[in-house]
PDB file of C-alpha atoms in Angstrom:
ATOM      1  CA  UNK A   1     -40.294 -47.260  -1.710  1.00  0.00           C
ATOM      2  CA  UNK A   2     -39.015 -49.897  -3.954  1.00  0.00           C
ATOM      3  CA  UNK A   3     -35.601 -49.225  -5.961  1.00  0.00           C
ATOM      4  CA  UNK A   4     -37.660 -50.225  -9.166  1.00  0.00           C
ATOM      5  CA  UNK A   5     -40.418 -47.701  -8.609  1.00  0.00           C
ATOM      6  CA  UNK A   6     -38.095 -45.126  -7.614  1.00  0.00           C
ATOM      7  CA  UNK A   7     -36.252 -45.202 -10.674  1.00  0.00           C
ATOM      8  CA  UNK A   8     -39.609 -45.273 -12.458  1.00  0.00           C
ATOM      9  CA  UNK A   9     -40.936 -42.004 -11.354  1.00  0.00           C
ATOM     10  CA  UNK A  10     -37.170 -40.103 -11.696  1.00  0.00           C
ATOM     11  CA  UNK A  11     -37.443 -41.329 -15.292  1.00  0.00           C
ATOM     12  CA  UNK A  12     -40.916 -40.378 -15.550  1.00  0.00           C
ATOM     13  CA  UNK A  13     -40.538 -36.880 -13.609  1.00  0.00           C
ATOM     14  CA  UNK A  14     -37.930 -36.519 -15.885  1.00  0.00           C
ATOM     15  CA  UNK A  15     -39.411 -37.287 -19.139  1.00  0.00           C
ATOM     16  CA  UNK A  16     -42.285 -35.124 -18.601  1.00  0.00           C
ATOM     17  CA  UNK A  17     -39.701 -32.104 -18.451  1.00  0.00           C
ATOM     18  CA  UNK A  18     -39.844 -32.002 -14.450  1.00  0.00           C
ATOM     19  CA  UNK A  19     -36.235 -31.358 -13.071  1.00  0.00           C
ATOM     20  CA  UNK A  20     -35.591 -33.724 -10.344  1.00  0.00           C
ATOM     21  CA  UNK A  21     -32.847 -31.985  -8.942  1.00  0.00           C
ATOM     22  CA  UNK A  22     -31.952 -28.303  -7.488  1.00  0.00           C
ATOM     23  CA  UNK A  23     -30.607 -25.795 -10.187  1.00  0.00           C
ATOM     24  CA  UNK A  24     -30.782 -23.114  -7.893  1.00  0.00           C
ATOM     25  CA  UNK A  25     -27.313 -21.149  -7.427  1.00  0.00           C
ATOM     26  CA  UNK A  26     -25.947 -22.812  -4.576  1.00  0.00           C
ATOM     27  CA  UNK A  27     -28.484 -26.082  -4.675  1.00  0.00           C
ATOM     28  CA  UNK A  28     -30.034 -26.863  -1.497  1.00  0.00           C
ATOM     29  CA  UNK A  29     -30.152 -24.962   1.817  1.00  0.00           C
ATOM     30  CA  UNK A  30     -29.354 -21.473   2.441  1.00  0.00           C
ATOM     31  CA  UNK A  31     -25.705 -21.572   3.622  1.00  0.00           C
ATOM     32  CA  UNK A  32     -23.019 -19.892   0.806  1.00  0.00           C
ATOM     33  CA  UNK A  33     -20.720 -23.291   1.780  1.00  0.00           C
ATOM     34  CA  UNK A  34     -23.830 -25.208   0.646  1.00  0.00           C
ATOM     35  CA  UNK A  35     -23.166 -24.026  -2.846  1.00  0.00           C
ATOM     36  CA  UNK A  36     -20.448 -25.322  -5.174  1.00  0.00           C
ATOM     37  CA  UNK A  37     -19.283 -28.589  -3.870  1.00  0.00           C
ATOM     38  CA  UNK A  38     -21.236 -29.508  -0.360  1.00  0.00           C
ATOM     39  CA  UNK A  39     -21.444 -27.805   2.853  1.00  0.00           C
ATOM     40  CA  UNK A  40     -17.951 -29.209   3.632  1.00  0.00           C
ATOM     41  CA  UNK A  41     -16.235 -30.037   0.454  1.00  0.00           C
ATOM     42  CA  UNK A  42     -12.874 -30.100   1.082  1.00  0.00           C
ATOM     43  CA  UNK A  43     -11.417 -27.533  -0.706  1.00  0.00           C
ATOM     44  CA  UNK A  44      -7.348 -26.958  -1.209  1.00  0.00           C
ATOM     45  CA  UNK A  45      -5.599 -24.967   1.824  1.00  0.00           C
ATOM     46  CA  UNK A  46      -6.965 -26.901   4.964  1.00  0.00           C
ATOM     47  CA  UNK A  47     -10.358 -26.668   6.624  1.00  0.00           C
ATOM     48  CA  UNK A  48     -13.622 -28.186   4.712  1.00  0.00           C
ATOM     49  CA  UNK A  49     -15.155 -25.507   2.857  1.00  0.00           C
ATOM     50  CA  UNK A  50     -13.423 -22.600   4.702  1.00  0.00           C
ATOM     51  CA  UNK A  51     -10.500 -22.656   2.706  1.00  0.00           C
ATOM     52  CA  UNK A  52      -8.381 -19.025   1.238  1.00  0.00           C
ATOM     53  CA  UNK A  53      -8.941 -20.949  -2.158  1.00  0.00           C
ATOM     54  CA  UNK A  54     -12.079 -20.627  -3.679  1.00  0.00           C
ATOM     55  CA  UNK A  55     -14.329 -23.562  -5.471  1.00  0.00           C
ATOM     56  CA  UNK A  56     -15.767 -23.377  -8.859  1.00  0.00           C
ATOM     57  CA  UNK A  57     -19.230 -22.454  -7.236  1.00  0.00           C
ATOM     58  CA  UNK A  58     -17.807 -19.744  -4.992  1.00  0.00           C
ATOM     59  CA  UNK A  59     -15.998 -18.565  -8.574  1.00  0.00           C
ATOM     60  CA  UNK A  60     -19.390 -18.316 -10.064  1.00  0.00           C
ATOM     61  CA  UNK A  61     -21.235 -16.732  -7.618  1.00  0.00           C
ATOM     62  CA  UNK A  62     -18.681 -14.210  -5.779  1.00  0.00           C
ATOM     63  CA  UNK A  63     -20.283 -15.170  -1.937  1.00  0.00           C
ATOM     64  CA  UNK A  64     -16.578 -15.733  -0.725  1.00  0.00           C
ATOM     65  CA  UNK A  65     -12.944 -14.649  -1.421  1.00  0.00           C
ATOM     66  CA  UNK A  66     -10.214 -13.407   0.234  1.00  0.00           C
ATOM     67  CA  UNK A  67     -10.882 -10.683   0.502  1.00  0.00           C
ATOM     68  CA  UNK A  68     -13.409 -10.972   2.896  1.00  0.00           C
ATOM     69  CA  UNK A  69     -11.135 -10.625   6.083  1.00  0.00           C
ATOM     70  CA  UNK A  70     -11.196 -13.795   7.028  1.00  0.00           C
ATOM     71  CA  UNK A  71      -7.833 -15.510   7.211  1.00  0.00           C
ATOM     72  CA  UNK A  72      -6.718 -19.165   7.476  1.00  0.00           C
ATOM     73  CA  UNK A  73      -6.621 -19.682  10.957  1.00  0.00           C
ATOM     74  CA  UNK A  74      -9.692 -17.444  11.629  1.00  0.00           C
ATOM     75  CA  UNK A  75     -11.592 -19.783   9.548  1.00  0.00           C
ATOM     76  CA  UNK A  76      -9.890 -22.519  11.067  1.00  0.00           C
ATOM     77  CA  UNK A  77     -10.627 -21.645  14.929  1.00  0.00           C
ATOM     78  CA  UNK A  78     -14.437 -21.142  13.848  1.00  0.00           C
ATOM     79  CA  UNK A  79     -14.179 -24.594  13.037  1.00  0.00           C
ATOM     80  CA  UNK A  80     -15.939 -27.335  16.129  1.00  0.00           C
ATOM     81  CA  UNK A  81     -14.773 -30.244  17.086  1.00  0.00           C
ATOM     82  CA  UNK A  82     -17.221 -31.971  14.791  1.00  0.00           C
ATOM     83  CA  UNK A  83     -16.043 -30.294  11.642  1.00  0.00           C
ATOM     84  CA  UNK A  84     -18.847 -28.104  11.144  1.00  0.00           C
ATOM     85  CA  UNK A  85     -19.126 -24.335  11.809  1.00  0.00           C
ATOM     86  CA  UNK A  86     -21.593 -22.097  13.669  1.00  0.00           C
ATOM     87  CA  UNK A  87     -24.461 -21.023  12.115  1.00  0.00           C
ATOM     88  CA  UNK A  88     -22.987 -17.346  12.689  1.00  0.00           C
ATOM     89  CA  UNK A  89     -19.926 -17.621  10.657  1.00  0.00           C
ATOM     90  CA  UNK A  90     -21.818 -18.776   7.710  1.00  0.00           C
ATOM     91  CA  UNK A  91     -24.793 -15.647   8.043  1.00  0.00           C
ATOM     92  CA  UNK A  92     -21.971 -13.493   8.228  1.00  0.00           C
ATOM     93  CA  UNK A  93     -19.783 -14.875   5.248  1.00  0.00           C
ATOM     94  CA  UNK A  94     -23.554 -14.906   3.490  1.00  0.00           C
ATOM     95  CA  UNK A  95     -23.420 -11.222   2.771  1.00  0.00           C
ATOM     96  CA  UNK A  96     -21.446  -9.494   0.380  1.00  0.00           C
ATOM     97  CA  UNK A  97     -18.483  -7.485   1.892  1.00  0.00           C
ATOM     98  CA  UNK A  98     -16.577  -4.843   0.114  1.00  0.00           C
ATOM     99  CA  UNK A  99     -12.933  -5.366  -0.682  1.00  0.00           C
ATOM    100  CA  UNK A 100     -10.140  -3.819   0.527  1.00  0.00           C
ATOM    101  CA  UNK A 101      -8.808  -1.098  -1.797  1.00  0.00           C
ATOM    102  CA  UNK A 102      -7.994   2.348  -2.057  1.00  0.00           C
ATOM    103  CA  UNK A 103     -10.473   5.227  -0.883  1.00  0.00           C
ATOM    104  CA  UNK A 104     -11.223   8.471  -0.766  1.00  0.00           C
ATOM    105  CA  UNK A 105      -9.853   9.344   3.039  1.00  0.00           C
ATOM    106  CA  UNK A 106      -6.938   7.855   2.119  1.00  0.00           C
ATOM    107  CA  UNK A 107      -6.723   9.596  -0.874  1.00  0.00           C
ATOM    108  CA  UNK A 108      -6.934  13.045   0.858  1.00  0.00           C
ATOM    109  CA  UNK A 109      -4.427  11.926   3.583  1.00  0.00           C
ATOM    110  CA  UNK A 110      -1.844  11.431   1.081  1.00  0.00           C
ATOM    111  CA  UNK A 111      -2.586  14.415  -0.870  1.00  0.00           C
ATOM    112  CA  UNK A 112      -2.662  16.693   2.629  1.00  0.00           C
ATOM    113  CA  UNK A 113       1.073  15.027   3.452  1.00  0.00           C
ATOM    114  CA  UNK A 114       2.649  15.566  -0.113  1.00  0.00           C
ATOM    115  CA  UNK A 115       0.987  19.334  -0.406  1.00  0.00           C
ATOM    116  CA  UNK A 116       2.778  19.737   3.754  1.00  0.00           C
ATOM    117  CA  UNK A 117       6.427  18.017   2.821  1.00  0.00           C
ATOM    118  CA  UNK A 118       5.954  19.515  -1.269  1.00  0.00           C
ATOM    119  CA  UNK A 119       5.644  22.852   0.071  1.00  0.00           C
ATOM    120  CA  UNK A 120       8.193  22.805   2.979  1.00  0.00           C
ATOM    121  CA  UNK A 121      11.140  21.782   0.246  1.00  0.00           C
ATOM    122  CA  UNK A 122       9.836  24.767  -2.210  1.00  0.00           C
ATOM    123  CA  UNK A 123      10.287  26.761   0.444  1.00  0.00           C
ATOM    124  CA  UNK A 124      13.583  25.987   1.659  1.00  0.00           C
ATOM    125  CA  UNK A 125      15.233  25.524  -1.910  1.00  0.00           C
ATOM    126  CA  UNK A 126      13.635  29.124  -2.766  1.00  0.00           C
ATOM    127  CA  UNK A 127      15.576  30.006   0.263  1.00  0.00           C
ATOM    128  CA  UNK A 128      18.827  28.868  -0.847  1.00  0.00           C
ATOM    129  CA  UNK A 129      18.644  29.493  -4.406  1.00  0.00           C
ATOM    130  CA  UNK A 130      17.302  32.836  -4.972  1.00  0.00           C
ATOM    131  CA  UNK A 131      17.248  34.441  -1.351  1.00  0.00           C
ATOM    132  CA  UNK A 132      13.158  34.243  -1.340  1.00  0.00           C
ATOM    133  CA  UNK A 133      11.283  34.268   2.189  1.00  0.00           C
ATOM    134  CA  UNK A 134      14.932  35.519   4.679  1.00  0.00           C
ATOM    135  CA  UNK A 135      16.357  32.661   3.192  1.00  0.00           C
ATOM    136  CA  UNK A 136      20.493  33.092   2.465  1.00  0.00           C
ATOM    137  CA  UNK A 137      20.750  32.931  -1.373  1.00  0.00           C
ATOM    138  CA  UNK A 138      23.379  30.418  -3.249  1.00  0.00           C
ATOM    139  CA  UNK A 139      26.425  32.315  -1.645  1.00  0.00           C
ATOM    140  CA  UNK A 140      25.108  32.467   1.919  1.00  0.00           C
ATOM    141  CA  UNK A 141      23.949  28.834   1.316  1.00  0.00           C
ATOM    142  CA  UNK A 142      27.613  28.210  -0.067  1.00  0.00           C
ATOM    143  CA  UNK A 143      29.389  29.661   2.782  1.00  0.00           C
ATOM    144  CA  UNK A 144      27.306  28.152   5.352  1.00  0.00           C
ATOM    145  CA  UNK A 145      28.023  24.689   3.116  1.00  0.00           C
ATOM    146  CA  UNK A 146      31.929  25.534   3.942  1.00  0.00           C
ATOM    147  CA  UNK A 147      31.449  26.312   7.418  1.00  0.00           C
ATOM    148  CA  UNK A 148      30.131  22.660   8.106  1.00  0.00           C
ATOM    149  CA  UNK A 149      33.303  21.349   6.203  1.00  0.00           C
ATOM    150  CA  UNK A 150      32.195  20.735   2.799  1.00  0.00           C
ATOM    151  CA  UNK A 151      34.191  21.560  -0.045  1.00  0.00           C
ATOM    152  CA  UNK A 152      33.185  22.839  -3.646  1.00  0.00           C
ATOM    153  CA  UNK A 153      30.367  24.299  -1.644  1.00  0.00           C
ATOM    154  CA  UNK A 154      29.463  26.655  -4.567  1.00  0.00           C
ATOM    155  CA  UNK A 155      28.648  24.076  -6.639  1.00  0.00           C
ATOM    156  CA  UNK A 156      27.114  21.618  -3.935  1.00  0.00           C
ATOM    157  CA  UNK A 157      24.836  24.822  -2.683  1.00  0.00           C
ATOM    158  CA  UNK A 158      22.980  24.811  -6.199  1.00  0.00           C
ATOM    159  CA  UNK A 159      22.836  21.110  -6.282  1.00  0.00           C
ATOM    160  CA  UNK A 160      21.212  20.666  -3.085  1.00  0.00           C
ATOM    161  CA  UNK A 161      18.703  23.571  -3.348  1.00  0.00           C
ATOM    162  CA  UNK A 162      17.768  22.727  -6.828  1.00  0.00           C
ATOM    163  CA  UNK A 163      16.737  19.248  -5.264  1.00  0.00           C
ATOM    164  CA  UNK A 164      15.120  20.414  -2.682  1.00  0.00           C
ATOM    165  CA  UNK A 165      12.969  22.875  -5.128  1.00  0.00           C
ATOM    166  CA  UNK A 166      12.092  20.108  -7.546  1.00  0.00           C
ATOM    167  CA  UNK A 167      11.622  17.810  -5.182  1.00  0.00           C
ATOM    168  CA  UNK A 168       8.802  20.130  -3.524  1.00  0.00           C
ATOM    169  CA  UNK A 169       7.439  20.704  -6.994  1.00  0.00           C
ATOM    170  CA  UNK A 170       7.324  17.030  -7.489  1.00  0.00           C
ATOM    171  CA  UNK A 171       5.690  16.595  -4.278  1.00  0.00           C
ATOM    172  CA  UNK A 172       2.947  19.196  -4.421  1.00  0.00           C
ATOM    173  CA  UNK A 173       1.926  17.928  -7.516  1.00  0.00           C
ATOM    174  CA  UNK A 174       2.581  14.280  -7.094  1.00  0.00           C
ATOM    175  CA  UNK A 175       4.551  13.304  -9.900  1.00  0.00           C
ATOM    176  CA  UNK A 176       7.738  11.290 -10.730  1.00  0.00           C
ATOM    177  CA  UNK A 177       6.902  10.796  -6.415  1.00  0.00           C
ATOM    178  CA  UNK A 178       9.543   8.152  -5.999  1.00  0.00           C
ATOM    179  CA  UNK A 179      12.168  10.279  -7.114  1.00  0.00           C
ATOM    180  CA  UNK A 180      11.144  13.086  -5.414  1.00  0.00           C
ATOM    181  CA  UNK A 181      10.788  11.447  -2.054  1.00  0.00           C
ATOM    182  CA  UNK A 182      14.353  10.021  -2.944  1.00  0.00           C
ATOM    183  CA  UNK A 183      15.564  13.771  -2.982  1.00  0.00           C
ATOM    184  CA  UNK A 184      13.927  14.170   0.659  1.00  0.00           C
ATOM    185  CA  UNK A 185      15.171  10.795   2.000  1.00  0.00           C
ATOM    186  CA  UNK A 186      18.905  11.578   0.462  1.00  0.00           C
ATOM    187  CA  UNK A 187      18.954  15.637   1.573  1.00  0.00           C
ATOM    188  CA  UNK A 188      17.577  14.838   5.171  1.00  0.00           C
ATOM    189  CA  UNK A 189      20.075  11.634   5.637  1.00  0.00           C
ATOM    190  CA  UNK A 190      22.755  14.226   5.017  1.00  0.00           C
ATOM    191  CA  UNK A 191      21.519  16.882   7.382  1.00  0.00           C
ATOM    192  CA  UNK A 192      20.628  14.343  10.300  1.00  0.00           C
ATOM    193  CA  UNK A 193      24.443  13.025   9.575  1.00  0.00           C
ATOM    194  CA  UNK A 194      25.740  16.699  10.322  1.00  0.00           C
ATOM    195  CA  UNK A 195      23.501  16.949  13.722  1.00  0.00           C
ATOM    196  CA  UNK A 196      24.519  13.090  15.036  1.00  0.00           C
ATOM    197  CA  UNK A 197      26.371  15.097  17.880  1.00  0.00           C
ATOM    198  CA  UNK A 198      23.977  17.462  18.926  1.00  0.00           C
ATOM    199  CA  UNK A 199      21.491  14.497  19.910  1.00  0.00           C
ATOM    200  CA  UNK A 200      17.565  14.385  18.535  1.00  0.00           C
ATOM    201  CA  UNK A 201      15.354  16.922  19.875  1.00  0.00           C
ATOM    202  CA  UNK A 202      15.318  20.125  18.117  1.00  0.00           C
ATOM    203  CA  UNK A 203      15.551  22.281  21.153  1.00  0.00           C
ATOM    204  CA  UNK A 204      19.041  21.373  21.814  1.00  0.00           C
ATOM    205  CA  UNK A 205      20.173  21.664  17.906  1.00  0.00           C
ATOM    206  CA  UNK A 206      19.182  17.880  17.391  1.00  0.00           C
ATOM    207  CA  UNK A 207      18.167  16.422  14.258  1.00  0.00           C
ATOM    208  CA  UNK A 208      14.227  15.857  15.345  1.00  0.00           C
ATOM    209  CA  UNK A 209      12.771  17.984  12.496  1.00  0.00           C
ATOM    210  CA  UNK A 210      15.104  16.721   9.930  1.00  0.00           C
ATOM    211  CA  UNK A 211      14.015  13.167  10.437  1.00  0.00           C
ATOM    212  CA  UNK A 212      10.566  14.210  10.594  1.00  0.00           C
ATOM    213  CA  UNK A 213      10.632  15.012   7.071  1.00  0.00           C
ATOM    214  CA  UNK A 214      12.820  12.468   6.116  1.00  0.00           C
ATOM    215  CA  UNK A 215      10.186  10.090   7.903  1.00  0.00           C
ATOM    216  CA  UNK A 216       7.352  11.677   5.784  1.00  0.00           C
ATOM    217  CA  UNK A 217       9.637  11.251   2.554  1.00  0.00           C
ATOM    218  CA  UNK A 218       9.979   7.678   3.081  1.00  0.00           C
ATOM    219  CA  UNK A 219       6.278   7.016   3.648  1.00  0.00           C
ATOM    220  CA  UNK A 220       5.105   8.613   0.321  1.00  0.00           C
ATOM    221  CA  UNK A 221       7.996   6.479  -1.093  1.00  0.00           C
ATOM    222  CA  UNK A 222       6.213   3.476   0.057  1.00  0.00           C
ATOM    223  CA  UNK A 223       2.988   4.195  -0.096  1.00  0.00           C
ATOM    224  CA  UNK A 224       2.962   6.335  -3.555  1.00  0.00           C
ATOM    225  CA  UNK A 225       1.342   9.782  -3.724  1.00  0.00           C
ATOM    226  CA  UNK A 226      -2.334   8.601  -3.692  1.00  0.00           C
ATOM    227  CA  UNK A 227      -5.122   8.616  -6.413  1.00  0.00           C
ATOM    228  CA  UNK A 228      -5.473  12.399  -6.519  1.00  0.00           C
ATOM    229  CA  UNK A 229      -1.750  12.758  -8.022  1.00  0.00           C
ATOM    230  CA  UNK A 230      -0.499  13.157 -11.694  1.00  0.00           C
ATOM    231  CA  UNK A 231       1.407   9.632 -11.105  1.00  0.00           C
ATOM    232  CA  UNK A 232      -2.146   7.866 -10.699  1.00  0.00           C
ATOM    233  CA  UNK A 233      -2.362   5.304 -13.403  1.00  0.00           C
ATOM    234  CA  UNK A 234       1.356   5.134 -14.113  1.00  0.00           C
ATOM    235  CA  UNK A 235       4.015   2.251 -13.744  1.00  0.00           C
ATOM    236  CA  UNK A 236       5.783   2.681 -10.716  1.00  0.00           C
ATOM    237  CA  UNK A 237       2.008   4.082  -9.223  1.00  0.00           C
ATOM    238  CA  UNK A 238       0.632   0.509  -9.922  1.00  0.00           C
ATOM    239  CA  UNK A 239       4.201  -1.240  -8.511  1.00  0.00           C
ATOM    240  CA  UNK A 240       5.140   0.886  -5.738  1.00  0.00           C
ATOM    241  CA  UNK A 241       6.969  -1.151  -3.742  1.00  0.00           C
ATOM    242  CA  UNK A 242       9.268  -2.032  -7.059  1.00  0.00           C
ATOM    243  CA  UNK A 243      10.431   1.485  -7.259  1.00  0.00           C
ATOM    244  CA  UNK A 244      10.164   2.377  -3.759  1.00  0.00           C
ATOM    245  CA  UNK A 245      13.254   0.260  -3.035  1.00  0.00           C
ATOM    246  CA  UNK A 246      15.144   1.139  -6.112  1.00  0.00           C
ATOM    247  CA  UNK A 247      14.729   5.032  -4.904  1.00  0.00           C
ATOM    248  CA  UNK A 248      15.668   4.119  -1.348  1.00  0.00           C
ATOM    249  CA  UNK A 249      18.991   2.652  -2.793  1.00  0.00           C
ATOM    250  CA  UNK A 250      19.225   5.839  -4.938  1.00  0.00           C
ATOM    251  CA  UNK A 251      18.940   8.221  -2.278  1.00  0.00           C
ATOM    252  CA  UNK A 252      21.059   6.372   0.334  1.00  0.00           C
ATOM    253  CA  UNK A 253      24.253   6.250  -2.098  1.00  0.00           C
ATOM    254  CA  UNK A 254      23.585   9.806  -3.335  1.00  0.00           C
ATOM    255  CA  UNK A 255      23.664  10.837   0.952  1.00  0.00           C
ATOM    256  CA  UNK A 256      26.869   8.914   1.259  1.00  0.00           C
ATOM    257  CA  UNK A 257      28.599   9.584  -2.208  1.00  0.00           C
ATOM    258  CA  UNK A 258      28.421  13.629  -1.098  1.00  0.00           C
ATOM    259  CA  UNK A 259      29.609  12.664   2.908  1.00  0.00           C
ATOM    260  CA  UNK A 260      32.622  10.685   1.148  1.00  0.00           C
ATOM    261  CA  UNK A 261      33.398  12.770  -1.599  1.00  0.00           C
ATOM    262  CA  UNK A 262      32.186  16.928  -0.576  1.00  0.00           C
ATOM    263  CA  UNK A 263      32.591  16.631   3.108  1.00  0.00           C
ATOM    264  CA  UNK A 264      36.164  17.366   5.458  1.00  0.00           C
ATOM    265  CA  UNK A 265      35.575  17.495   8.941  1.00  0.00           C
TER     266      UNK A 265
END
């Protein structure tokens, strides 16, 4: 057709109220990379259109993020020799994925570990300071204390029951969980410090239980106490690696300021 009649019928299509082009969401052709920018804009990051960063159309319309599993170079290797991508990898980015985030399982997997280690330091720092379930009481704890070399064992007997008791507490009910996993971490580096010689398993008087809690103490230190805690919504629940570190450095130099200051071989 001639350029001059072309333009006549756009401008008449047009003035009649007739769009001439596609509105849709997207534009032309079914393909989410179709939308925004062109099948293959290229888009910051690398690879046309596959890129980590978003385009103002995927923005809009929420068909593609990063969420979506995908990374860079999985993208990228989808990508032929003749820049374009199978018609599988754009079905599949076509539907809407959910994002990664929290759920319920995990949820109750945290909440089942906190209620195991929570109640496993009650129990023990019942034990030691009021004599509950066979355990020794503060001057049985205290004397044992001064049998493994520690002086001002009274005094270090209530300390180190008391923290195991609120750090159960703490636990079971999942709140101020940083600190109380501190308390585990810091309690169980002692006691695996006092078994170095007798090797790991427990069978032989090896320190295998003591860094199984001690294990389980650092994970909720790291991974926070789940939704189904009294922490949920709080500072350190939202930044957990923040305070996970700063309690790791607080239980580490509590563990070795009671080594270099209570304990004589």
């Amino acid at each position: 057709m001639p350029e001059g009649v072309a333009r006549w019928g756009d401008h008449a299509l047009a003035s009649s109220g007739v769009r001439i082009h596609d509105d849709r969401p997207g534009g032309a052709g079914g393909y989410p990379d179709d939308r925004g920018h062109g099948a293959h804009a290229q888009q910051p990051g690398g690879a046309p259109g596959l890129s980590g960063t978003q385009s103002m159309g995927a923005q809009k319309y929420n068909y593609y993020d990063d969420d979506d599993g995908y990374t860079d170079a999985d993208a990228t290797s989808l990508i032929d020799q003749s820049g374009s991508a199978p018609l599988e990898y754009y079905d599949e980015l076509g539907n809407t994925r959910r994002p990664f985030g929290w759920n319920a399982s995990t949820d109750i997997g945290l909440l089942l570990m906190r209620l195991f280690l929570g109640g496993v330091f009650l129990v023990h720092g019942a034990q030691k300071l009021f004599g509950a379930f066979g355990g020794p009481g503060p001057d049985g704890f205290a004397q044992a204390l001064a049998d493994m070399g520690f002086q001002q064992n009274a005094m270090l007997a209530l300390i180190t029951g008391g923290t195991e008791l609120g750090a159960g507490a703490l636990l079971v009910l999942g709140l101020f969980t940083p600190l109380a996993a501190a308390g585990v971490v810091g309690v169980m580096a002692n006691a695996i410090y006092l078994k170095l010689g007798a090797g790991f398993f427990a069978a032989t008087g090896g320190f295998e239980f003591e860094a199984t809690l001690g294990a389980l103490g650092l994970g909720l230190m790291f991974t926070g106490p789940g939704r189904a805690a009294l922490d949920h919504g709080r500072v350190w629940f939202r930044r957990p690696l923040v305070f996970a570190l700063i309690s790791l450095v607080i239980a580490l130099a509590a563990a070795a300021a009671v080594v270099l200051l209570f304990h004589r071989p």
